[in-house]
CSV table of C-alpha atoms in Angstrom, one decimal:
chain,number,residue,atom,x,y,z
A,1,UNK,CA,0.0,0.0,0.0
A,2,UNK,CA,1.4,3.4,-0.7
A,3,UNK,CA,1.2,6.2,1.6
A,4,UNK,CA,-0.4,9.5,1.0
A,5,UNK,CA,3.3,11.1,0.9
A,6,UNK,CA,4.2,8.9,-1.8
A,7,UNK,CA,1.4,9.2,-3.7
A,8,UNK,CA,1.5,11.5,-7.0
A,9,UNK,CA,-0.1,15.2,-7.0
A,10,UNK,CA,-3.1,15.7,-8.8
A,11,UNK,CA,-1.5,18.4,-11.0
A,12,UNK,CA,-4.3,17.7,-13.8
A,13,UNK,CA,-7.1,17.7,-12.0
A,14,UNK,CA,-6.2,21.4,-10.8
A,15,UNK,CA,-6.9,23.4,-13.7
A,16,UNK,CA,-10.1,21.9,-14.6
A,17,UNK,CA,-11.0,22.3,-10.9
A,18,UNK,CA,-10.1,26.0,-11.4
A,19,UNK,CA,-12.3,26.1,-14.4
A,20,UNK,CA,-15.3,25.3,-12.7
A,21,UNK,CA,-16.9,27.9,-11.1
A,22,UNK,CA,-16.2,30.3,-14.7
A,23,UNK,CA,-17.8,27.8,-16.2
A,24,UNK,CA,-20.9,27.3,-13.5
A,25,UNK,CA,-21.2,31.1,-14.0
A,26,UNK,CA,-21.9,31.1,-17.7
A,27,UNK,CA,-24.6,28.3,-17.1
A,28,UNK,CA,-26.2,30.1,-14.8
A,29,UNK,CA,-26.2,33.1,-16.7
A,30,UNK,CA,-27.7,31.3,-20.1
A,31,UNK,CA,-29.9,29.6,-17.7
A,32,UNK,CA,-31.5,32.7,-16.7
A,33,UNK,CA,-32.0,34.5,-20.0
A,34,UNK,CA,-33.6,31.2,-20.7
A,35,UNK,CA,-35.7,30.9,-18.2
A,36,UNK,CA,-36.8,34.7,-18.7
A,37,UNK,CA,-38.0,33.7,-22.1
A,38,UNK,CA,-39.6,30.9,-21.5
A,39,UNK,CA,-41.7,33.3,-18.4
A,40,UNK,CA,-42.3,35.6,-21.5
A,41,UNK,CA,-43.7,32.4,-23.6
A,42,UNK,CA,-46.0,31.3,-20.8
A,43,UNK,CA,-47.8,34.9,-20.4
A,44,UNK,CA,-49.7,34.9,-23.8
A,45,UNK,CA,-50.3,39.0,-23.6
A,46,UNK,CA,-46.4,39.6,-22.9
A,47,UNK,CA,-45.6,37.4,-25.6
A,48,UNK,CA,-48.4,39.3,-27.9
A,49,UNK,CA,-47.0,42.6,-26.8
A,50,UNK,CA,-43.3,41.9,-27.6
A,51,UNK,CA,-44.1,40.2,-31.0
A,52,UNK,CA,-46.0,43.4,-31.8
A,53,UNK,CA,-43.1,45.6,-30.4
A,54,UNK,CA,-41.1,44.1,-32.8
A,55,UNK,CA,-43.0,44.0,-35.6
A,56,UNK,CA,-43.6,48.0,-35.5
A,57,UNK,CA,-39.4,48.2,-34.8
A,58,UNK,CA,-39.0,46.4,-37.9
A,59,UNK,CA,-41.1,48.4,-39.9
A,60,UNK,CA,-39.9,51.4,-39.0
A,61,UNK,CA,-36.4,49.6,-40.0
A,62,UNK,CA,-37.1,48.0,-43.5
A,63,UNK,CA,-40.6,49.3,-44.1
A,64,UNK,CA,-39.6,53.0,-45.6
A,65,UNK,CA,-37.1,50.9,-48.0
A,66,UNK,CA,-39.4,48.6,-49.6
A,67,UNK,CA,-42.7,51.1,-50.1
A,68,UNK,CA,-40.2,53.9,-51.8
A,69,UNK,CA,-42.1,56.8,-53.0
A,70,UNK,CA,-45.6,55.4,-52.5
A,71,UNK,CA,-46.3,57.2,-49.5
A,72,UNK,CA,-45.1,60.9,-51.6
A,73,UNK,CA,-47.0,59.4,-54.8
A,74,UNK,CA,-50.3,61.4,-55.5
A,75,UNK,CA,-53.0,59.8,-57.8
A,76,UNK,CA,-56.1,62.0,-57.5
A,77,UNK,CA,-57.6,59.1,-59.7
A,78,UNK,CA,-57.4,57.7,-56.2
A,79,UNK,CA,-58.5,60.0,-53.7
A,80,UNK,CA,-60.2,59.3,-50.5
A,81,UNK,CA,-60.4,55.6,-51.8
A,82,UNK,CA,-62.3,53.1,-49.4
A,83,UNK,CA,-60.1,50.7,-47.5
A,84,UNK,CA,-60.1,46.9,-47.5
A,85,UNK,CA,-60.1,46.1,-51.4
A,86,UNK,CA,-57.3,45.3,-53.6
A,87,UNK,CA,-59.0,46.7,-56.7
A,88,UNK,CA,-56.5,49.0,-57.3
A,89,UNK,CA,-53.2,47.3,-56.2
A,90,UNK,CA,-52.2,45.9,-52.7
A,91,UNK,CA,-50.8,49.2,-51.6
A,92,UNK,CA,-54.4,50.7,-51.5
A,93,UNK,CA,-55.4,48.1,-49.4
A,94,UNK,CA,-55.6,50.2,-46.6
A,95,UNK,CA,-57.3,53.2,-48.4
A,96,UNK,CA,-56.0,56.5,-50.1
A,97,UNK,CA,-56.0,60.4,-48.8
A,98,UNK,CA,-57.1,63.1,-50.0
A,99,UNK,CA,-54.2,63.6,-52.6
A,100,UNK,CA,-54.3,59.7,-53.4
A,101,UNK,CA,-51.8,58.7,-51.4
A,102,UNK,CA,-51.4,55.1,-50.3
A,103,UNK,CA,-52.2,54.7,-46.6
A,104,UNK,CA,-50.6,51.9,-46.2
A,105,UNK,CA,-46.9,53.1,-47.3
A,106,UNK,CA,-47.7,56.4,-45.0
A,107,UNK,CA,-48.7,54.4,-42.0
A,108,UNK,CA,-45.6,52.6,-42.5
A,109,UNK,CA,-42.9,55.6,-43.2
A,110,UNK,CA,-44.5,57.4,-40.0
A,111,UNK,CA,-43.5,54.9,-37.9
A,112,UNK,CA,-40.1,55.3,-38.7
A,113,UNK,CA,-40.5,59.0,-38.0
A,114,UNK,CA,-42.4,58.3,-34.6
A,115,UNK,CA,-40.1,56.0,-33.3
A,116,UNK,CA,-37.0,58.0,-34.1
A,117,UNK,CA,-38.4,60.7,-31.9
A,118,UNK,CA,-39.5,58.0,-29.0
A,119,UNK,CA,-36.6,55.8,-29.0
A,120,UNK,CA,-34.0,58.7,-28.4
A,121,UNK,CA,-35.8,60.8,-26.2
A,122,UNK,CA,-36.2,57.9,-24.1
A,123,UNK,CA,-32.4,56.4,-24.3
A,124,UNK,CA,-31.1,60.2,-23.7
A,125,UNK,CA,-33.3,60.6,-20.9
A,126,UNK,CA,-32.6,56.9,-19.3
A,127,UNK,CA,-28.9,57.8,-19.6
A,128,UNK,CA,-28.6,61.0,-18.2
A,129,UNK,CA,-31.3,60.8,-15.3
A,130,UNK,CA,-29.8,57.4,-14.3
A,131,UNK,CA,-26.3,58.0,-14.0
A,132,UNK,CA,-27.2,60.9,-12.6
A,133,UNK,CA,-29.1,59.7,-9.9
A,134,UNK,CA,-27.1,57.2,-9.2
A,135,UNK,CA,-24.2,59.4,-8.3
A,136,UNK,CA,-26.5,61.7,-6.5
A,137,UNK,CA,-27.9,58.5,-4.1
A,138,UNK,CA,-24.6,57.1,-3.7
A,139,UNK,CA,-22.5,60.5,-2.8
A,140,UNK,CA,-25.8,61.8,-0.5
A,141,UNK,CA,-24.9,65.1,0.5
A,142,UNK,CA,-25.4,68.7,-1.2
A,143,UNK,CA,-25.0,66.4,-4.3
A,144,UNK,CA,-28.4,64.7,-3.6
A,145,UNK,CA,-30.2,67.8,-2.3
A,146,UNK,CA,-29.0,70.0,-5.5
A,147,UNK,CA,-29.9,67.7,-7.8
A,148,UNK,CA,-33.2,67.3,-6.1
A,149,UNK,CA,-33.9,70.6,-6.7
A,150,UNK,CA,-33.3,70.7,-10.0
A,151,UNK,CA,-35.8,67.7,-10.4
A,152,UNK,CA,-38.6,69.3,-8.7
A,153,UNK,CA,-38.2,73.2,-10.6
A,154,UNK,CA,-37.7,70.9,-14.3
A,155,UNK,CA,-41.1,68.7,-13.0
A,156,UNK,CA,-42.9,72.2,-11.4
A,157,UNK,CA,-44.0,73.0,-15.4
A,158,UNK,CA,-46.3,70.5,-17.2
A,159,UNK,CA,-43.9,68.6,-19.3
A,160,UNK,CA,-46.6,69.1,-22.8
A,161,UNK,CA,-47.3,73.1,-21.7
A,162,UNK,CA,-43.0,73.5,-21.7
A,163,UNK,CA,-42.6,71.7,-25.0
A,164,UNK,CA,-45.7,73.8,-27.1
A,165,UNK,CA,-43.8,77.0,-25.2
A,166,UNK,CA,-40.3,75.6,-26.5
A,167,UNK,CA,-41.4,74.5,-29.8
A,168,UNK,CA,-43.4,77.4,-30.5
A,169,UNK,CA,-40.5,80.1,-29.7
A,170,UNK,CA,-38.2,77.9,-31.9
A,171,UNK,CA,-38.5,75.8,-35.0
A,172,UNK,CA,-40.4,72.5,-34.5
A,173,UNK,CA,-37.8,70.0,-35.9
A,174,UNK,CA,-37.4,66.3,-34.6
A,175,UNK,CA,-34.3,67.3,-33.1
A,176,UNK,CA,-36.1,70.0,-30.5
A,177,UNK,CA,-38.7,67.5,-30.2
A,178,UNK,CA,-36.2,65.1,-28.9
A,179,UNK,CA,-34.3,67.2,-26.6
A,180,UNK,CA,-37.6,69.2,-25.4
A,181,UNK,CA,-39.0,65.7,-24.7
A,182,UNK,CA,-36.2,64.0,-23.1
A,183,UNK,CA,-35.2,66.7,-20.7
A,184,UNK,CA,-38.6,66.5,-19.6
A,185,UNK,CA,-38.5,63.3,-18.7
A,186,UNK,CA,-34.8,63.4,-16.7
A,187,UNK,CA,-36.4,64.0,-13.5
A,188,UNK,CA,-38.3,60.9,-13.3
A,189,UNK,CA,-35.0,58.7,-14.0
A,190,UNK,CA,-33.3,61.0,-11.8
A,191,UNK,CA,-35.8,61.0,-8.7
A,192,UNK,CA,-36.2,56.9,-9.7
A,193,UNK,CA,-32.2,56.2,-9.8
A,194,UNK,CA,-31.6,58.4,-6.9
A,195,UNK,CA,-33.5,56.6,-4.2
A,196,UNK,CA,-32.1,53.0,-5.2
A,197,UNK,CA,-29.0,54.2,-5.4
A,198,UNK,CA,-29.3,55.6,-1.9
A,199,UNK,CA,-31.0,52.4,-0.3
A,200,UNK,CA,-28.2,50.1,-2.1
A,201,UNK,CA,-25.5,52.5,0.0
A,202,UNK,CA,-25.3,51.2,2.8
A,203,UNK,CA,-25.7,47.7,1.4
A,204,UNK,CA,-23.6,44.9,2.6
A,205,UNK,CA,-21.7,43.9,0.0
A,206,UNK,CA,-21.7,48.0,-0.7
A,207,UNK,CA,-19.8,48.8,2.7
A,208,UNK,CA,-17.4,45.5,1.8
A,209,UNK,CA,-16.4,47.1,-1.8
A,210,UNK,CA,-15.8,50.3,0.1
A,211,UNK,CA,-13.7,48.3,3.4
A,212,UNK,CA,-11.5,46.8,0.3
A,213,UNK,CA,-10.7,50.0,-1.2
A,214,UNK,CA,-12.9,50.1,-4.1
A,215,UNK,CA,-13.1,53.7,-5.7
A,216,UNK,CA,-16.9,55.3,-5.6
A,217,UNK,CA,-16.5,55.2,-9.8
A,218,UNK,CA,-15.7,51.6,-9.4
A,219,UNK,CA,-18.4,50.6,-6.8
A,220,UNK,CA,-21.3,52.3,-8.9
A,221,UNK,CA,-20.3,50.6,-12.1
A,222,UNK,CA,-20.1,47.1,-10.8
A,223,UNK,CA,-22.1,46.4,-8.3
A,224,UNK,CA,-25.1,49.9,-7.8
A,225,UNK,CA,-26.0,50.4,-11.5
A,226,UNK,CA,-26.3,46.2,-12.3
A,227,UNK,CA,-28.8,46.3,-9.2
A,228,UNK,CA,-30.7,49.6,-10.5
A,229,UNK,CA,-31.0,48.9,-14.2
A,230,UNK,CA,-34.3,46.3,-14.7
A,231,UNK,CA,-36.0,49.1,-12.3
A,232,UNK,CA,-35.8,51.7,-14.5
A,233,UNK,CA,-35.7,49.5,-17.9
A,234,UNK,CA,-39.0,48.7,-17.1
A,235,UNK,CA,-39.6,52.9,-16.5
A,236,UNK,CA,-37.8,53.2,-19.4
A,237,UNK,CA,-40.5,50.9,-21.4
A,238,UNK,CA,-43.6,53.0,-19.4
A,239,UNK,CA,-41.6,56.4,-20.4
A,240,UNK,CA,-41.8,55.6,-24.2
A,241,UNK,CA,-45.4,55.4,-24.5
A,242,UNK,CA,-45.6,58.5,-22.9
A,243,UNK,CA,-43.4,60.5,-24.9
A,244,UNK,CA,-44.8,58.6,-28.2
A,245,UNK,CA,-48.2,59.8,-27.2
A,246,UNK,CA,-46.6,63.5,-26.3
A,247,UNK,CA,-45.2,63.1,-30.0
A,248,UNK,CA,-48.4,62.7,-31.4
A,249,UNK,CA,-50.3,65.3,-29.6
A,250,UNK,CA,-47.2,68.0,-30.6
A,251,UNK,CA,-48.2,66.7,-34.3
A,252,UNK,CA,-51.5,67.0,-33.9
A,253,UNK,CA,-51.1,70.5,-32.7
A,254,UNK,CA,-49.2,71.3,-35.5
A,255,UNK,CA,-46.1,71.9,-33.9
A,256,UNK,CA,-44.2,68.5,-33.9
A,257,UNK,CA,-43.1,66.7,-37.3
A,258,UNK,CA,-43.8,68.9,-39.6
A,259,UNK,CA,-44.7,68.2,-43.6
A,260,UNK,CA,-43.7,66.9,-46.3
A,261,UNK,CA,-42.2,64.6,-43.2
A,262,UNK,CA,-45.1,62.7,-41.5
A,263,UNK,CA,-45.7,60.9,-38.5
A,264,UNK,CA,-48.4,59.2,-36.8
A,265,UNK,CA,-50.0,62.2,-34.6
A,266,UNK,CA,-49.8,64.3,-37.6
A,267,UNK,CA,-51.8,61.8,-39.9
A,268,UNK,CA,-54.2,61.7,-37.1
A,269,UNK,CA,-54.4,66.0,-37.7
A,270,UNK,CA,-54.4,65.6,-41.5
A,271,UNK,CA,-57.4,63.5,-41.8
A,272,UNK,CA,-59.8,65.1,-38.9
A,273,UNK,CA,-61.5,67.1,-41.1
A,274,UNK,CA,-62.8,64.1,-43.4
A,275,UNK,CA,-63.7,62.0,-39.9
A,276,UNK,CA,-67.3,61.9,-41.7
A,277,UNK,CA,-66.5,61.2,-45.7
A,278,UNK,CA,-63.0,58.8,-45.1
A,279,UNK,CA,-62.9,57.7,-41.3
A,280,UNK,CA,-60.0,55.9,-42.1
A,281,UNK,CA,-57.6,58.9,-42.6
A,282,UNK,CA,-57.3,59.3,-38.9
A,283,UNK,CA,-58.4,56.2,-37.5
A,284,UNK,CA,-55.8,54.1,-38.8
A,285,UNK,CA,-52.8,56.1,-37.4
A,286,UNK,CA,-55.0,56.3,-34.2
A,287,UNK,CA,-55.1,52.5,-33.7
A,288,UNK,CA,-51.6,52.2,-34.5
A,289,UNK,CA,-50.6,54.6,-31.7
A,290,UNK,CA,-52.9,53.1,-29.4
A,291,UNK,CA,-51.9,49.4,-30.3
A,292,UNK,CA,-48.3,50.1,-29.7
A,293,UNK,CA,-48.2,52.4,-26.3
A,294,UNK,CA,-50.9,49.2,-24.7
A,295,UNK,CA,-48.4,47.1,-26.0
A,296,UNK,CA,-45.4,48.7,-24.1
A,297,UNK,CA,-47.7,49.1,-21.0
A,298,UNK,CA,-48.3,45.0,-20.9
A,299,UNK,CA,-44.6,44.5,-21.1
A,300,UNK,CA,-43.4,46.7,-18.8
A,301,UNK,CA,-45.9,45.4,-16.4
A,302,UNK,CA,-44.4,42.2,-17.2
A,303,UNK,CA,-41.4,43.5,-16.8
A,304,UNK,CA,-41.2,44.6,-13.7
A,305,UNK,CA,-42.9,41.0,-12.5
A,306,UNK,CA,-40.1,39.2,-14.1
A,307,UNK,CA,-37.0,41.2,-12.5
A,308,UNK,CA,-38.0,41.0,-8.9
A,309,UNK,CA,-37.5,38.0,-7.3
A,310,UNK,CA,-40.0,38.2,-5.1
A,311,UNK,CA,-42.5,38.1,-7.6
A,312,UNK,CA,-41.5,36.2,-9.8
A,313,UNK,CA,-43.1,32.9,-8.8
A,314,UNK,CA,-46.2,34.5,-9.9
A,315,UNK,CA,-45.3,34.0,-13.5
A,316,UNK,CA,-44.2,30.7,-13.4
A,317,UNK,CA,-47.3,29.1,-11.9
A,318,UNK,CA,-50.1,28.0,-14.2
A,319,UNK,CA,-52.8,30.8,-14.5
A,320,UNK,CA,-55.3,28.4,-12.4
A,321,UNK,CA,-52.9,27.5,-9.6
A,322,UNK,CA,-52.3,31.5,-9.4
A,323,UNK,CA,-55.8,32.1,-9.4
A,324,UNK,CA,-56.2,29.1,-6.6
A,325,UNK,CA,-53.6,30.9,-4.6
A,326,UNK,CA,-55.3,34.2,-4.3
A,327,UNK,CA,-57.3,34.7,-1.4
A,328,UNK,CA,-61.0,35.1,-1.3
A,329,UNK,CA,-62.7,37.8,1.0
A,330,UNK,CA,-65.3,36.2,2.7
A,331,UNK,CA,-68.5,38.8,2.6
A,332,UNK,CA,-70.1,39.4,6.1
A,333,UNK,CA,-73.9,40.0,6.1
């Protein structure tokens, strides 16, 4: 028998030893964006509400490219055609305007133009309101009461009244509409960021981070803004139906996008005054705005389920077993 002094190291066995927990790391983390999508598969509205999320992204991607200049061609042949025939070629399926202009390629070119307001608005917003209420929560200070005040005077005006002031003293391009728009919207990323931030400060594994030296820069990087980011992802969803819809009433004003551009809220305007003779002018564009912003609302809702643990469960039960779990009131006489 040999003795454990005699007995050969296992050098080969170390490395692969070493290995493991990298590799246990990457399972767990393709293990959990699986498991999130198959949560989103289970929820039938989530999954509707993403699938038409991305349909609309994608149309506003590739749509403009394969309509070309159908939505700028006028036919007055055509005018104020009735939708739901394909009498005159699939791209009057939807109906004609007043100048004889397919419906269908507009619808489809405005929602290019609508998202490309929406989408940066929002990102500039999320960016700038989160990392800087981050570094407001985590500092505390005259850093978290200054920019606190700057939160409440920017959220004292009505966000809609300060953009038709804004827009109306200068030109109404997309670009103002973006900026007017998403610095409206800083102080709720700001006032959002700011109090997670400040709860995760004195956070365990916060204070440790800080005991070994970490810098501030460092500690809000790695281990606050991975913490804070599903909260206000999910905000950031809810925040771009409300600047979509902001979009659209600035259109319909008639100081948002501005012609021979055209968006949704600004179809909606064009066609009010034929509500009675071609209902489909403005109702279209309607029930594409309205379609996509409850779309975003179920997802966010879903959203925020999914990234907190503590509710979680709740998605991953069958609908009846949730609906057994609930507790029932019982009614005194």
């Amino acid at each position: 028998m040999q003795s454990s002094l005699t007995e050969p190291p296992a050098a080969e066995q170390l490395p692969a030893d070493s290995r493991q927990p990298r590799e246990h790391t990457k399972e767990s983390k393709q293990d959990g964006k699986l498991g999130l999508f198959r949560l989103l598969l289970k929820d039938r509205f989530a999954t509707a509400s993403a699938l038409i999320l991305v349909v609309v992204g994608l149309t506003a991607l590739i749509g403009p490219a394969l309509m070309g200049d159908l939505a700028t061609k006028q036919n007055l042949l055509f005018a104020n055609k009735a939708p739901f025939t394909v009498a005159h070629g699939w791209e009057y399926f939807l109906g004609s305007d007043s100048l004889g202009r397919s419906m269908l390629a507009r619808l489809v070119v405005a929602s290019r133009t609508t998202l490309s307001v929406a989408v940066p608005a929002v990102a500039v917003a999320l960016v700038i309101g989160s990392l800087w209420g981050v570094w407001a929560g985590y500092h505390r200070g005259w850093r978290e009461n200054v920019s606190m005040r700057i939160a409440d005077v920017i959220m004292s005006f009505p966000s809609l009244l300060l953009a038709v002031v804004v827009l109306y003293v200068f030109s109404p391009s997309a670009a103002n509409i973006v900026l007017i728009l998403a610095l409206t919207r800083i102080p709720i990323y700001l006032r959002t960021a700011r109090a997670e931030s400040a709860e995760l400060q004195s956070r365990t594994f916060v204070d440790a981070a800080r005991t070994f030296g970490a810098k501030p820069s460092a500690i809000i990087v790695r281990h606050v803004i991975p913490v804070v980011l599903p909260t206000l992802l999910t905000l950031a969803t809810l925040e771009f139906c409300y600047v979509m819809l902001a979009e659209s009433s600035l259109s319909f004003l008639g100081i948002g996008i501005q012609p021979p551009d055209v968006s949704w809220g600004l179809m909606v305007s064009q066609g009010r005054q034929y509500l009675q003779t071609a209902w489909w002018l403005s109702i279209f564009p309607g029930v594409a705005i309205v379609v996509t912003t409850i779309a975003a609302n179920v997802l966010a809702a879903w959203l925020r389920i999914a990234t907190d643990p503590a509710q979680r469960w709740r998605l991953a039960l069958p609908r009846k077993r949730l609906i057994a779990r609930i507790p029932v009131k019982e009614t005194q006489p």
